Amino acid sequence: MATLISESIPEYRFSRRAAVQPSAIRELLRDASVPGMISLAGGMPQPQLFDVEGIRQATLETLQHAPSQALQYGPTEGQESLRRALAVHLSQRAMRVSPDSIQVTTGSQQALDLIARAFLDEGDRVALEVPTYLAAVQAFDLRGAQYLEIPAAADGAAVDSLESALAADRGNPVPKLAYVVSNFANPSGASLSVERRLALLRWAVARRVFLLEDDPYGDLRFRGHAAPPLWVLAQRMPGAAAWCGYVSSLSKIVSPGLRIGWMVLPPRVANTVTRIKQALDLHTSSLTQEVAARYLLTGELERRLDTVRRTYQEQCEALCSALHDRFKGEITFSVPDGGMFLWCRFRERIDTATLLAHAREHGVIFVPGTVFYPRGGDPATFRLSFSTCSADELREGVRRLELALRACRDSGAMKIEAFRDHRR
């Protein structure tokens, strides 16, 4: 008689850290594929801006002229050709970096994971601005991190509150790591002022906290003047260079599908991270690295960036104008000088997670603000992305959002009351 095999769900003995929460934004991407849906949710580049022909040509030339480098195993630090090309690219950001100082990663997300693995043990703390990049919190959560939250303002993280936050948090250790998105932060759209950059560096040196600057949006400035990267300022401040690292990516300016990110780290940190990466994946894809290198060295990216910036500026202005016209002061937001995001807040106490359910029914989606806080945040906040929609789609999306708000109010599904915020 055959033995019956139980069809019950196996009781695997997963690690405690395997219970990481799924990304609310990644979940929303499924909704974005629904026909007719207008997505103001995903922070993705505009597909029409991809240089398909340029990448195709770079791929063909790579396979024709450098097949052995592209199809063979490569060094963990990254292909020499790409590191040279990235050093040239970084010079556009006023960073004078040796190619040997650059570590290539599989997207900047891997860079965050590697840094977390290098610094964090269970219970160690990370200082970060709130609201903050959701996927960074996921990487830190996988290491069992705890958080010291720094409120975000229009000119970036309120770093002057760090010492008072530490004093109020008496009994807990000083963070090992501090994390900031320095330009056009996801989700707030804010950029850290020069004064706050300097103050943050001074604090990191005094407290011996490693400061990680994440800068995937720095090339997307369409107004104003860029502040020097924290990494640049650190080279000028005694003792600071050893406590500052820089992370960026080609995902927002060339293509996320290439999965090319990189880090610039102090030598001892770089050596540690290289050993960890070697144990995880040996190296980032040699083929995509060689293609990216060949593409960057054509200079085509720098020529195309003006078009990218102009497109995002027009889309940002269309979204802001539509919000002003439709909501007439019901929503507050700061207009960013670049990037892909608008951080919004209803003046009334409105649960934007509840509103999202009604918005789906009206054919528009966005990201409720609470998902960008490690310990929960203001339910009246939400993030809108203007990067993937045309001006007409953005105006239509805001019209649908207005209809969804009316429907939500009429249904009685959420309580509307005067919102008193002690921060104002």
CSV table of C-alpha atoms in Angstrom, one decimal:
chain,number,residue,atom,x,y,z
A,1,MET,CA,0.0,0.0,0.0
A,2,ALA,CA,1.5,3.3,-1.0
A,3,THR,CA,2.4,5.8,1.7
A,4,LEU,CA,0.2,8.9,1.6
A,5,ILE,CA,2.2,12.1,1.5
A,6,SER,CA,0.7,14.9,3.6
A,7,GLU,CA,-0.3,17.9,1.6
A,8,SER,CA,-0.2,20.2,4.7
A,9,ILE,CA,2.0,23.3,4.6
A,10,PRO,CA,5.5,22.2,5.6
A,11,GLU,CA,6.8,23.7,8.9
A,12,TYR,CA,10.1,25.0,7.7
A,13,ARG,CA,12.4,26.3,10.4
A,14,PHE,CA,13.2,29.7,8.8
A,15,SER,CA,15.5,32.2,10.6
A,16,ARG,CA,13.8,34.9,12.6
A,17,ARG,CA,15.2,37.5,10.2
A,18,ALA,CA,13.5,35.8,7.2
A,19,ALA,CA,10.2,37.2,8.3
A,20,VAL,CA,11.0,40.5,6.5
A,21,GLN,CA,7.9,42.5,5.6
A,22,PRO,CA,7.1,42.8,1.8
A,23,SER,CA,7.6,46.2,0.3
A,24,ALA,CA,4.3,48.0,0.0
A,25,ILE,CA,5.6,49.8,-3.1
A,26,ARG,CA,6.5,46.5,-4.8
A,27,GLU,CA,3.0,45.2,-4.0
A,28,LEU,CA,1.5,48.3,-5.7
A,29,LEU,CA,3.4,47.6,-8.9
A,30,ARG,CA,0.9,44.8,-9.6
A,31,ASP,CA,-1.9,47.4,-9.5
A,32,ALA,CA,0.1,49.6,-11.9
A,33,SER,CA,-0.2,46.9,-14.6
A,34,VAL,CA,-4.0,47.0,-14.5
A,35,PRO,CA,-5.3,48.4,-17.9
A,36,GLY,CA,-6.2,52.1,-17.5
A,37,MET,CA,-4.6,52.5,-14.1
A,38,ILE,CA,-2.7,55.7,-13.5
A,39,SER,CA,0.2,55.0,-11.2
A,40,LEU,CA,1.6,57.9,-9.1
A,41,ALA,CA,3.1,55.2,-6.8
A,42,GLY,CA,6.3,53.7,-8.2
A,43,GLY,CA,9.5,55.8,-8.3
A,44,MET,CA,10.6,54.4,-11.6
A,45,PRO,CA,12.3,56.3,-14.5
A,46,GLN,CA,10.2,57.3,-17.6
A,47,PRO,CA,10.5,54.3,-20.0
A,48,GLN,CA,10.4,56.7,-23.0
A,49,LEU,CA,13.7,58.2,-21.7
A,50,PHE,CA,15.6,54.9,-22.0
A,51,ASP,CA,18.3,55.1,-24.6
A,52,VAL,CA,17.4,51.8,-26.2
A,53,GLU,CA,19.5,52.3,-29.3
A,54,GLY,CA,22.5,53.5,-27.3
A,55,ILE,CA,22.4,50.5,-25.0
A,56,ARG,CA,21.8,48.1,-27.9
A,57,GLN,CA,24.9,49.5,-29.7
A,58,ALA,CA,27.0,49.3,-26.5
A,59,THR,CA,25.9,45.6,-26.1
A,60,LEU,CA,26.8,44.7,-29.7
A,61,GLU,CA,30.2,46.4,-29.4
A,62,THR,CA,30.9,44.7,-26.1
A,63,LEU,CA,30.3,41.3,-27.5
A,64,GLN,CA,32.3,42.1,-30.6
A,65,HIS,CA,35.3,43.7,-29.0
A,66,ALA,CA,35.4,42.5,-25.4
A,67,PRO,CA,33.7,39.1,-25.3
A,68,SER,CA,36.1,37.4,-22.9
A,69,GLN,CA,35.8,40.3,-20.4
A,70,ALA,CA,32.0,40.3,-20.7
A,71,LEU,CA,31.3,36.6,-20.5
A,72,GLN,CA,33.9,35.5,-18.0
A,73,TYR,CA,34.1,35.7,-14.2
A,74,GLY,CA,35.4,39.1,-13.0
A,75,PRO,CA,36.9,40.8,-10.0
A,76,THR,CA,34.6,41.3,-7.0
A,77,GLU,CA,35.4,45.0,-6.9
A,78,GLY,CA,34.1,45.5,-10.4
A,79,GLN,CA,35.3,45.5,-14.0
A,80,GLU,CA,38.2,47.9,-14.5
A,81,SER,CA,36.5,49.4,-17.6
A,82,LEU,CA,33.4,50.3,-15.6
A,83,ARG,CA,35.3,51.7,-12.6
A,84,ARG,CA,37.2,54.0,-14.9
A,85,ALA,CA,34.0,55.1,-16.6
A,86,LEU,CA,32.3,55.7,-13.2
A,87,ALA,CA,35.3,57.8,-12.0
A,88,VAL,CA,34.8,60.1,-15.1
A,89,HIS,CA,31.0,60.2,-14.4
A,90,LEU,CA,31.6,61.1,-10.7
A,91,SER,CA,33.8,64.0,-11.8
A,92,GLN,CA,30.5,65.6,-13.0
A,93,ARG,CA,29.4,65.7,-9.4
A,94,ALA,CA,32.7,67.4,-8.3
A,95,MET,CA,34.0,64.0,-6.9
A,96,ARG,CA,37.6,63.3,-7.8
A,97,VAL,CA,37.8,59.6,-7.2
A,98,SER,CA,40.3,57.0,-8.2
A,99,PRO,CA,38.8,54.1,-10.1
A,100,ASP,CA,40.4,51.8,-7.5
A,101,SER,CA,38.3,53.4,-4.8
A,102,ILE,CA,35.0,52.4,-6.5
A,103,GLN,CA,33.2,49.2,-5.6
A,104,VAL,CA,30.6,48.1,-8.2
A,105,THR,CA,27.4,46.5,-6.8
A,106,THR,CA,24.3,44.8,-8.2
A,107,GLY,CA,22.2,48.0,-7.9
A,108,SER,CA,22.5,50.4,-5.0
A,109,GLN,CA,20.2,48.1,-3.0
A,110,GLN,CA,23.0,45.6,-2.7
A,111,ALA,CA,25.3,48.4,-1.6
A,112,LEU,CA,22.9,49.1,1.3
A,113,ASP,CA,22.8,45.4,2.2
A,114,LEU,CA,26.6,45.1,2.2
A,115,ILE,CA,27.0,48.1,4.4
A,116,ALA,CA,24.4,46.8,6.8
A,117,ARG,CA,26.1,43.4,6.9
A,118,ALA,CA,29.5,45.1,7.5
A,119,PHE,CA,28.3,47.2,10.4
A,120,LEU,CA,25.2,45.9,12.1
A,121,ASP,CA,24.7,43.1,14.6
A,122,GLU,CA,21.3,42.3,16.2
A,123,GLY,CA,20.1,45.3,18.1
A,124,ASP,CA,22.6,47.8,16.7
A,125,ARG,CA,21.1,51.2,15.9
A,126,VAL,CA,20.9,53.2,12.7
A,127,ALA,CA,20.3,57.0,12.7
A,128,LEU,CA,18.1,57.9,9.7
A,129,GLU,CA,15.8,60.7,8.6
A,130,VAL,CA,12.1,60.0,8.7
A,131,PRO,CA,10.3,59.5,6.4
A,132,THR,CA,13.0,57.5,4.7
A,133,TYR,CA,13.6,55.1,1.8
A,134,LEU,CA,11.6,52.0,2.5
A,135,ALA,CA,14.1,49.5,0.9
A,136,ALA,CA,16.9,50.8,3.1
A,137,VAL,CA,14.8,50.1,6.2
A,138,GLN,CA,14.2,46.6,4.8
A,139,ALA,CA,18.0,46.0,4.5
A,140,PHE,CA,18.6,47.3,8.0
A,141,ASP,CA,15.7,45.2,9.4
A,142,LEU,CA,17.3,42.1,8.0
A,143,ARG,CA,20.2,42.7,10.4
A,144,GLY,CA,17.9,43.3,13.4
A,145,ALA,CA,18.6,47.0,13.5
A,146,GLN,CA,16.9,49.5,15.9
A,147,TYR,CA,16.5,53.2,14.9
A,148,LEU,CA,17.2,56.7,16.0
A,149,GLU,CA,14.8,58.8,13.9
A,150,ILE,CA,15.7,62.3,12.6
A,151,PRO,CA,12.7,64.3,11.5
A,152,ALA,CA,13.0,65.5,7.8
A,153,ALA,CA,12.5,69.1,6.9
A,154,ALA,CA,12.4,71.0,3.6
A,155,ASP,CA,16.2,71.4,3.8
A,156,GLY,CA,16.8,67.7,4.7
A,157,ALA,CA,17.2,65.8,8.0
A,158,ALA,CA,17.0,68.0,11.1
A,159,VAL,CA,20.5,67.1,12.2
A,160,ASP,CA,20.5,69.7,15.0
A,161,SER,CA,18.1,67.4,16.8
A,162,LEU,CA,20.5,64.4,17.0
A,163,GLU,CA,22.0,65.2,20.4
A,164,SER,CA,18.7,65.9,22.0
A,165,ALA,CA,17.4,62.7,20.5
A,166,LEU,CA,20.3,60.8,22.0
A,167,ALA,CA,19.7,62.4,25.4
A,168,ALA,CA,16.0,61.5,25.3
A,169,ASP,CA,17.0,58.0,24.3
A,170,ARG,CA,19.2,57.5,27.4
A,171,GLY,CA,20.4,54.0,28.0
A,172,ASN,CA,20.5,53.0,24.4
A,173,PRO,CA,23.9,52.9,22.6
A,174,VAL,CA,25.0,55.5,20.1
A,175,PRO,CA,24.2,54.4,16.5
A,176,LYS,CA,26.8,52.6,14.5
A,177,LEU,CA,25.5,53.8,11.2
A,178,ALA,CA,23.8,57.0,9.9
A,179,TYR,CA,21.9,56.9,6.6
A,180,VAL,CA,20.7,59.8,4.5
A,181,VAL,CA,19.5,60.4,1.0
A,182,SER,CA,21.3,63.7,0.3
A,183,ASN,CA,19.5,65.0,-2.8
A,184,PHE,CA,15.7,64.9,-3.6
A,185,ALA,CA,15.2,62.2,-1.0
A,186,ASN,CA,12.8,59.3,-1.4
A,187,PRO,CA,10.1,60.0,-0.3
A,188,SER,CA,10.3,63.6,0.9
A,189,GLY,CA,11.9,65.2,-2.2
A,190,ALA,CA,14.1,67.2,0.2
A,191,SER,CA,17.8,68.0,-0.2
A,192,LEU,CA,20.2,68.4,2.6
A,193,SER,CA,21.5,72.0,2.9
A,194,VAL,CA,25.3,72.6,3.0
A,195,GLU,CA,25.0,73.7,6.6
A,196,ARG,CA,23.2,70.5,7.6
A,197,ARG,CA,25.7,68.4,5.7
A,198,LEU,CA,28.6,69.9,7.6
A,199,ALA,CA,26.8,69.6,10.9
A,200,LEU,CA,26.0,65.9,10.2
A,201,LEU,CA,29.7,65.2,9.3
A,202,ARG,CA,30.9,66.9,12.5
A,203,TRP,CA,28.4,64.8,14.5
A,204,ALA,CA,29.5,61.6,12.8
A,205,VAL,CA,33.2,62.3,13.5
A,206,ALA,CA,32.5,63.3,17.1
A,207,ARG,CA,30.3,60.3,17.8
A,208,ARG,CA,32.3,57.8,15.6
A,209,VAL,CA,29.3,56.9,13.6
A,210,PHE,CA,29.8,55.8,10.0
A,211,LEU,CA,27.8,58.1,7.7
A,212,LEU,CA,26.4,56.6,4.5
A,213,GLU,CA,25.3,59.1,1.8
A,214,ASP,CA,22.8,57.6,-0.7
A,215,ASP,CA,22.6,59.7,-3.9
A,216,PRO,CA,20.7,58.1,-6.7
A,217,TYR,CA,18.9,61.3,-7.7
A,218,GLY,CA,21.7,63.8,-7.7
A,219,ASP,CA,21.9,64.0,-11.5
A,220,LEU,CA,18.2,64.8,-11.7
A,221,ARG,CA,18.3,68.4,-10.5
A,222,PHE,CA,16.2,70.7,-12.7
A,223,ARG,CA,16.3,73.9,-10.6
A,224,GLY,CA,18.9,75.6,-8.4
A,225,HIS,CA,22.5,74.7,-7.7
A,226,ALA,CA,23.9,71.4,-6.3
A,227,ALA,CA,25.5,71.2,-2.9
A,228,PRO,CA,28.7,69.3,-2.7
A,229,PRO,CA,28.3,65.6,-1.8
A,230,LEU,CA,28.9,64.8,1.8
A,231,TRP,CA,31.8,62.7,0.5
A,232,VAL,CA,33.5,65.8,-1.0
A,233,LEU,CA,32.9,67.8,2.2
A,234,ALA,CA,34.4,65.0,4.3
A,235,GLN,CA,37.7,65.2,2.3
A,236,ARG,CA,38.0,68.8,3.5
A,237,MET,CA,37.2,68.2,7.2
A,238,PRO,CA,39.9,66.8,9.4
A,239,GLY,CA,39.1,63.2,10.4
A,240,ALA,CA,35.8,63.0,8.4
A,241,ALA,CA,37.0,61.0,5.4
A,242,ALA,CA,37.3,57.9,7.5
A,243,TRP,CA,33.7,58.1,8.6
A,244,CYS,CA,31.8,58.8,5.3
A,245,GLY,CA,30.8,56.6,2.4
A,246,TYR,CA,28.9,57.3,-0.8
A,247,VAL,CA,26.4,55.1,-2.7
A,248,SER,CA,24.8,55.7,-6.1
A,249,SER,CA,23.4,54.0,-9.1
A,250,LEU,CA,22.7,54.1,-12.8
A,251,SER,CA,19.1,53.0,-12.2
A,252,LYS,CA,17.5,56.4,-12.3
A,253,ILE,CA,19.6,57.9,-15.1
A,254,VAL,CA,20.3,55.0,-17.5
A,255,SER,CA,18.3,51.9,-16.7
A,256,PRO,CA,17.3,50.0,-13.5
A,257,GLY,CA,17.4,46.8,-15.6
A,258,LEU,CA,21.2,47.0,-15.8
A,259,ARG,CA,21.4,46.6,-12.0
A,260,ILE,CA,24.5,48.8,-11.7
A,261,GLY,CA,25.3,50.5,-8.4
A,262,TRP,CA,28.5,51.5,-6.8
A,263,MET,CA,30.1,52.6,-3.5
A,264,VAL,CA,33.0,54.9,-2.6
A,265,LEU,CA,34.2,53.9,0.8
A,266,PRO,CA,37.2,54.4,3.1
A,267,PRO,CA,39.9,51.6,2.5
A,268,ARG,CA,39.2,49.5,5.5
A,269,VAL,CA,35.5,49.6,5.0
A,270,ALA,CA,35.9,48.8,1.3
A,271,ASN,CA,38.1,45.8,2.1
A,272,THR,CA,35.5,44.4,4.5
A,273,VAL,CA,32.6,45.0,2.1
A,274,THR,CA,34.5,43.3,-0.8
A,275,ARG,CA,35.0,40.1,1.3
A,276,ILE,CA,31.3,40.1,2.1
A,277,LYS,CA,30.2,40.6,-1.5
A,278,GLN,CA,32.6,37.9,-2.6
A,279,ALA,CA,30.8,35.4,-0.3
A,280,LEU,CA,27.4,36.5,-1.5
A,281,ASP,CA,27.7,36.7,-5.3
A,282,LEU,CA,31.3,36.7,-6.4
A,283,HIS,CA,30.8,39.8,-8.5
A,284,THR,CA,28.1,41.8,-10.3
A,285,SER,CA,27.3,40.6,-13.9
A,286,SER,CA,30.4,41.1,-16.1
A,287,LEU,CA,28.2,41.5,-19.2
A,288,THR,CA,26.1,44.4,-17.8
A,289,GLN,CA,29.2,46.0,-16.4
A,290,GLU,CA,31.0,46.0,-19.7
A,291,VAL,CA,27.9,47.3,-21.5
A,292,ALA,CA,27.5,50.1,-19.0
A,293,ALA,CA,31.1,51.0,-19.2
A,294,ARG,CA,31.0,51.2,-23.0
A,295,TYR,CA,27.8,53.2,-22.9
A,296,LEU,CA,29.2,55.7,-20.3
A,297,LEU,CA,32.4,56.2,-22.3
A,298,THR,CA,30.4,57.3,-25.4
A,299,GLY,CA,29.4,60.5,-23.5
A,300,GLU,CA,25.8,59.9,-24.5
A,301,LEU,CA,24.5,59.9,-21.0
A,302,GLU,CA,25.7,63.4,-20.3
A,303,ARG,CA,24.2,64.6,-23.5
A,304,ARG,CA,20.8,63.1,-22.7
A,305,LEU,CA,20.6,64.2,-19.1
A,306,ASP,CA,19.3,67.7,-20.1
A,307,THR,CA,16.3,66.1,-21.8
A,308,VAL,CA,15.7,63.8,-18.8
A,309,ARG,CA,15.8,66.8,-16.4
A,310,ARG,CA,13.6,68.9,-18.6
A,311,THR,CA,11.0,66.1,-18.9
A,312,TYR,CA,10.9,65.6,-15.1
A,313,GLN,CA,10.6,69.3,-14.5
A,314,GLU,CA,7.6,69.6,-16.8
A,315,GLN,CA,6.0,66.6,-15.2
A,316,CYS,CA,6.6,67.9,-11.7
A,317,GLU,CA,5.1,71.3,-12.6
A,318,ALA,CA,2.1,69.6,-14.1
A,319,LEU,CA,1.5,67.6,-11.0
A,320,CYS,CA,1.9,70.6,-8.7
A,321,SER,CA,-0.4,72.7,-10.8
A,322,ALA,CA,-3.1,70.0,-10.8
A,323,LEU,CA,-2.9,69.6,-7.1
A,324,HIS,CA,-3.3,73.3,-6.6
A,325,ASP,CA,-6.2,73.5,-9.0
A,326,ARG,CA,-8.1,70.4,-7.7
A,327,PHE,CA,-7.5,70.5,-3.9
A,328,LYS,CA,-7.2,74.3,-3.4
A,329,GLY,CA,-5.1,74.2,-0.2
A,330,GLU,CA,-6.5,70.9,1.2
A,331,ILE,CA,-3.0,69.3,0.5
A,332,THR,CA,0.3,70.8,1.5
A,333,PHE,CA,3.6,69.9,-0.2
A,334,SER,CA,7.0,71.4,-0.9
A,335,VAL,CA,8.0,71.7,-4.6
A,336,PRO,CA,11.3,69.8,-5.1
A,337,ASP,CA,14.2,71.1,-7.2
A,338,GLY,CA,14.7,67.7,-8.8
A,339,GLY,CA,14.2,64.0,-8.4
A,340,MET,CA,10.9,62.1,-8.9
A,341,PHE,CA,8.8,62.6,-5.8
A,342,LEU,CA,6.3,64.9,-4.2
A,343,TRP,CA,5.7,64.4,-0.4
A,344,CYS,CA,2.1,65.5,0.4
A,345,ARG,CA,-0.1,65.9,3.5
A,346,PHE,CA,-3.7,66.5,4.0
A,347,ARG,CA,-4.6,69.4,6.3
A,348,GLU,CA,-7.4,67.3,7.7
A,349,ARG,CA,-6.7,64.0,9.5
A,350,ILE,CA,-7.3,61.6,6.6
A,351,ASP,CA,-6.1,58.0,6.6
A,352,THR,CA,-4.4,57.8,3.2
A,353,ALA,CA,-4.3,54.0,3.5
A,354,THR,CA,-8.1,54.0,3.5
A,355,LEU,CA,-8.1,56.5,0.7
A,356,LEU,CA,-5.9,54.3,-1.4
A,357,ALA,CA,-8.6,51.6,-1.5
A,358,HIS,CA,-11.1,54.1,-3.0
A,359,ALA,CA,-8.4,55.5,-5.3
A,360,ARG,CA,-7.8,52.0,-6.8
A,361,GLU,CA,-11.5,51.9,-7.7
A,362,HIS,CA,-11.2,55.2,-9.5
A,363,GLY,CA,-8.1,54.1,-11.4
A,364,VAL,CA,-5.3,55.8,-9.6
A,365,ILE,CA,-2.7,54.7,-7.0
A,366,PHE,CA,-0.2,56.3,-4.7
A,367,VAL,CA,1.8,55.3,-1.7
A,368,PRO,CA,0.5,56.0,1.8
A,369,GLY,CA,3.1,57.9,3.9
A,370,THR,CA,3.1,55.5,6.9
A,371,VAL,CA,5.1,52.9,5.0
A,372,PHE,CA,8.2,55.2,5.0
A,373,TYR,CA,8.5,55.3,8.8
A,374,PRO,CA,10.2,52.4,10.7
A,375,ARG,CA,7.8,52.7,13.6
A,376,GLY,CA,4.8,54.1,11.8
A,377,GLY,CA,4.1,57.8,11.0
A,378,ASP,CA,1.6,60.4,10.1
A,379,PRO,CA,-1.4,58.7,8.4
A,380,ALA,CA,-2.4,61.9,6.6
A,381,THR,CA,0.8,61.9,4.5
A,382,PHE,CA,1.4,60.2,1.1
A,383,ARG,CA,3.9,60.1,-1.7
A,384,LEU,CA,3.2,60.9,-5.4
A,385,SER,CA,5.7,60.2,-8.1
A,386,PHE,CA,5.6,62.2,-11.3
A,387,SER,CA,8.3,60.4,-13.2
A,388,THR,CA,6.4,57.8,-15.3
A,389,CYS,CA,3.3,59.8,-16.3
A,390,SER,CA,2.8,62.4,-19.0
A,391,ALA,CA,1.4,65.8,-18.0
A,392,ASP,CA,-2.0,64.8,-19.2
A,393,GLU,CA,-1.9,61.6,-17.2
A,394,LEU,CA,-0.8,63.5,-14.1
A,395,ARG,CA,-3.7,65.9,-14.4
A,396,GLU,CA,-6.1,63.0,-14.9
A,397,GLY,CA,-4.6,61.1,-12.0
A,398,VAL,CA,-5.2,64.1,-9.7
A,399,ARG,CA,-8.8,64.4,-11.0
A,400,ARG,CA,-9.3,60.7,-10.1
A,401,LEU,CA,-7.7,61.3,-6.7
A,402,GLU,CA,-10.2,64.1,-6.0
A,403,LEU,CA,-13.1,61.8,-6.9
A,404,ALA,CA,-11.7,59.1,-4.7
A,405,LEU,CA,-11.5,61.5,-1.7
A,406,ARG,CA,-15.1,62.5,-2.2
A,407,ALA,CA,-16.2,58.9,-2.4
A,408,CYS,CA,-14.2,58.1,0.7
A,409,ARG,CA,-15.8,60.9,2.6
A,410,ASP,CA,-19.3,60.0,1.4
A,411,SER,CA,-18.8,56.4,2.5
A,412,GLY,CA,-17.9,57.3,6.0
A,413,ALA,CA,-15.0,54.9,5.9
A,414,MET,CA,-12.7,57.3,7.6
A,415,LYS,CA,-13.0,59.9,10.3
A,416,ILE,CA,-12.4,63.5,9.2
A,417,GLU,CA,-11.4,66.0,11.8
A,418,ALA,CA,-9.3,69.1,12.2
A,419,PHE,CA,-5.6,68.0,12.2
A,420,ARG,CA,-3.5,69.6,14.9
A,421,ASP,CA,0.2,68.9,14.4
A,422,HIS,CA,2.6,70.1,17.1
A,423,ARG,CA,5.4,70.3,14.5
A,424,ARG,CA,3.7,73.3,12.8
